[in-house]
């Protein structure tokens, strides 16, 4: 299980998601360009000292990331407010990459079309969306629960 962030533009959210990945022992991918430098103080603060504990791969572009994941035969699961199916009804696999778009714009149609599945986290009607870090935590939690690939019962409690 892995998480990918498409051109993230809010450093605090990215740092929080990378902290999540460190705690859950899940690899992370950042698909460039990001809307901030990795030296950004908000990014460093939200990731805290966990940033040294996460396996992060930066990809120069969408096409390079897509080539990388196709070579490894990973399914791409996009979380989007325009998804047709609930994330709770999907059957996750160990080689899935959970993809989250830019906070300000989501992903372009080309990226959405490349996804093997487009899922939504249902929320109260009339509201736009969840914070991307919250959505990533919910999605990863369900995917790890289904696949049984989490840290396990001997891990340190939250």
Coordinates of C-alpha atoms in Angstrom, one line a residue:
X1 CA 0.0 0.0 0.0
X2 CA 1.3 3.4 -0.9
X3 CA 0.1 7.0 -1.0
X4 CA 0.7 9.5 -3.9
X5 CA 0.1 13.2 -3.9
X6 CA -0.5 14.9 -7.2
X7 CA 1.1 18.4 -7.2
X8 CA 0.3 19.2 -3.6
X9 CA 0.0 22.9 -2.9
X10 CA -0.5 23.2 0.8
X11 CA 2.7 22.3 2.8
X12 CA 0.9 21.6 6.1
X13 CA -1.3 19.0 4.5
X14 CA 1.6 17.3 2.8
X15 CA 3.6 17.2 6.0
X16 CA 0.7 15.7 7.8
X17 CA 0.2 13.0 5.2
X18 CA 3.9 12.2 5.3
X19 CA 3.7 11.9 9.0
X20 CA 0.7 9.5 8.6
X21 CA 2.8 7.4 6.1
X22 CA 5.7 7.3 8.6
X23 CA 3.5 6.1 11.4
X24 CA 1.7 3.5 9.3
X25 CA 5.0 2.4 7.5
X26 CA 3.5 3.3 4.1
X27 CA 5.7 4.7 1.2
X28 CA 4.7 8.1 -0.1
X29 CA 5.1 9.7 -3.6
X30 CA 5.0 13.3 -4.5
X31 CA 4.3 14.1 -8.1
X32 CA 5.9 17.4 -9.0
X33 CA 5.6 20.2 -9.3
X34 CA 4.6 20.9 -5.7
X35 CA 3.4 24.3 -4.8
X36 CA 6.1 24.8 -2.1
X37 CA 9.7 23.9 -1.5
X38 CA 10.6 21.1 0.9
X39 CA 12.4 23.6 3.0
X40 CA 9.0 25.4 3.7
X41 CA 8.7 25.9 7.5
X42 CA 5.0 24.9 7.5
X43 CA 5.9 21.6 5.7
X44 CA 8.7 20.9 8.1
X45 CA 6.6 21.8 11.2
X46 CA 3.6 19.6 10.3
X47 CA 5.8 16.7 9.4
X48 CA 7.9 17.2 12.5
X49 CA 10.7 14.7 13.0
X50 CA 8.7 12.0 11.2
X51 CA 9.9 13.1 7.8
X52 CA 13.1 11.2 8.4
X53 CA 11.1 8.1 9.0
X54 CA 9.1 7.9 5.8
X55 CA 10.1 6.5 2.4
X56 CA 9.3 9.4 0.0
X57 CA 9.9 9.3 -3.7
X58 CA 9.6 12.5 -5.7
X59 CA 8.6 12.1 -9.3
X60 CA 9.4 15.0 -11.8
X61 CA 6.1 14.7 -13.6
X62 CA 2.8 12.8 -13.9
X63 CA 4.2 10.9 -17.0
X64 CA 7.2 9.7 -15.1
X65 CA 5.1 8.6 -12.1
X66 CA 2.6 6.8 -14.3
X67 CA 5.4 5.0 -16.1
X68 CA 7.0 4.0 -12.8
X69 CA 3.7 2.6 -11.4
X70 CA 2.9 0.8 -14.6
X71 CA 6.3 -0.9 -14.6
X72 CA 5.5 -2.2 -11.1
X73 CA 1.9 -3.2 -12.0
X74 CA 0.4 -1.1 -9.2
X75 CA -3.3 -0.2 -9.4
X76 CA -4.0 3.5 -9.1
X77 CA -6.9 4.4 -6.8
X78 CA -8.0 8.1 -7.1
X79 CA -9.9 9.7 -4.4
X80 CA -12.1 12.5 -5.8
X81 CA -15.3 14.4 -5.0
X82 CA -16.4 13.2 -8.5
X83 CA -15.9 9.5 -7.7
X84 CA -18.8 7.2 -8.6
X85 CA -18.3 4.6 -5.8
X86 CA -17.8 4.9 -2.1
X87 CA -14.3 4.1 -0.7
X88 CA -16.0 1.7 1.7
X89 CA -17.3 -0.5 -1.1
X90 CA -14.0 -0.9 -2.9
X91 CA -11.8 -4.0 -2.5
X92 CA -8.2 -2.8 -2.0
X93 CA -5.1 -4.8 -2.8
X94 CA -1.6 -4.8 -1.4
X95 CA -0.1 -3.2 -4.5
X96 CA -2.6 -0.3 -4.6
X97 CA -1.5 3.3 -4.7
X98 CA -4.0 5.7 -3.2
X99 CA -3.8 9.0 -5.1
X100 CA -4.9 12.4 -3.8
X101 CA -5.1 15.5 -6.0
X102 CA -4.2 19.1 -5.4
X103 CA -6.2 20.8 -2.6
X104 CA -7.0 23.7 -5.0
X105 CA -7.9 21.8 -8.2
X106 CA -7.9 18.0 -7.8
X107 CA -6.4 16.2 -10.8
X108 CA -6.7 16.9 -14.5
X109 CA -8.9 14.7 -16.7
X110 CA -5.8 12.9 -18.0
X111 CA -4.8 11.7 -14.5
X112 CA -8.4 10.8 -13.6
X113 CA -8.7 8.7 -16.8
X114 CA -5.5 6.8 -15.9
X115 CA -6.9 5.7 -12.5
X116 CA -8.1 2.1 -12.1
X117 CA -10.8 3.3 -9.8
X118 CA -12.2 6.7 -8.8
X119 CA -13.6 6.7 -5.3
X120 CA -15.4 9.2 -3.1
X121 CA -15.7 9.6 0.6
X122 CA -19.3 10.4 1.1
X123 CA -20.0 13.6 3.1
X124 CA -23.0 15.7 4.1
X125 CA -24.8 17.1 1.0
X126 CA -24.1 20.7 0.3
X127 CA -20.5 20.6 1.6
X128 CA -17.6 20.6 -0.9
X129 CA -14.9 18.2 0.5
X130 CA -12.8 17.0 3.4
X131 CA -9.3 18.2 4.1
X132 CA -7.0 16.1 2.0
X133 CA -5.0 14.9 5.0
X134 CA -8.2 13.8 6.7
X135 CA -9.3 12.0 3.5
X136 CA -5.9 10.3 3.2
X137 CA -6.1 9.0 6.8
X138 CA -9.6 7.7 6.3
X139 CA -8.8 6.0 3.0
X140 CA -5.5 4.5 4.2
X141 CA -7.2 3.2 7.3
X142 CA -9.9 1.4 5.3
X143 CA -7.3 0.0 2.8
X144 CA -5.1 -1.3 5.6
X145 CA -8.0 -2.8 7.4
X146 CA -9.2 -4.7 4.4
X147 CA -5.8 -5.9 3.4
X148 CA -4.6 -6.7 6.9
X149 CA -1.3 -5.0 5.9
X150 CA -1.2 -2.5 8.8
X151 CA 1.5 -2.3 11.5
X152 CA -0.1 -4.9 13.6
X153 CA -1.3 -5.3 17.2
X154 CA 2.3 -5.1 18.7
X155 CA 2.8 -1.6 17.3
X156 CA 2.8 1.3 19.7
X157 CA -0.7 2.6 20.5
X158 CA -1.7 6.0 19.3

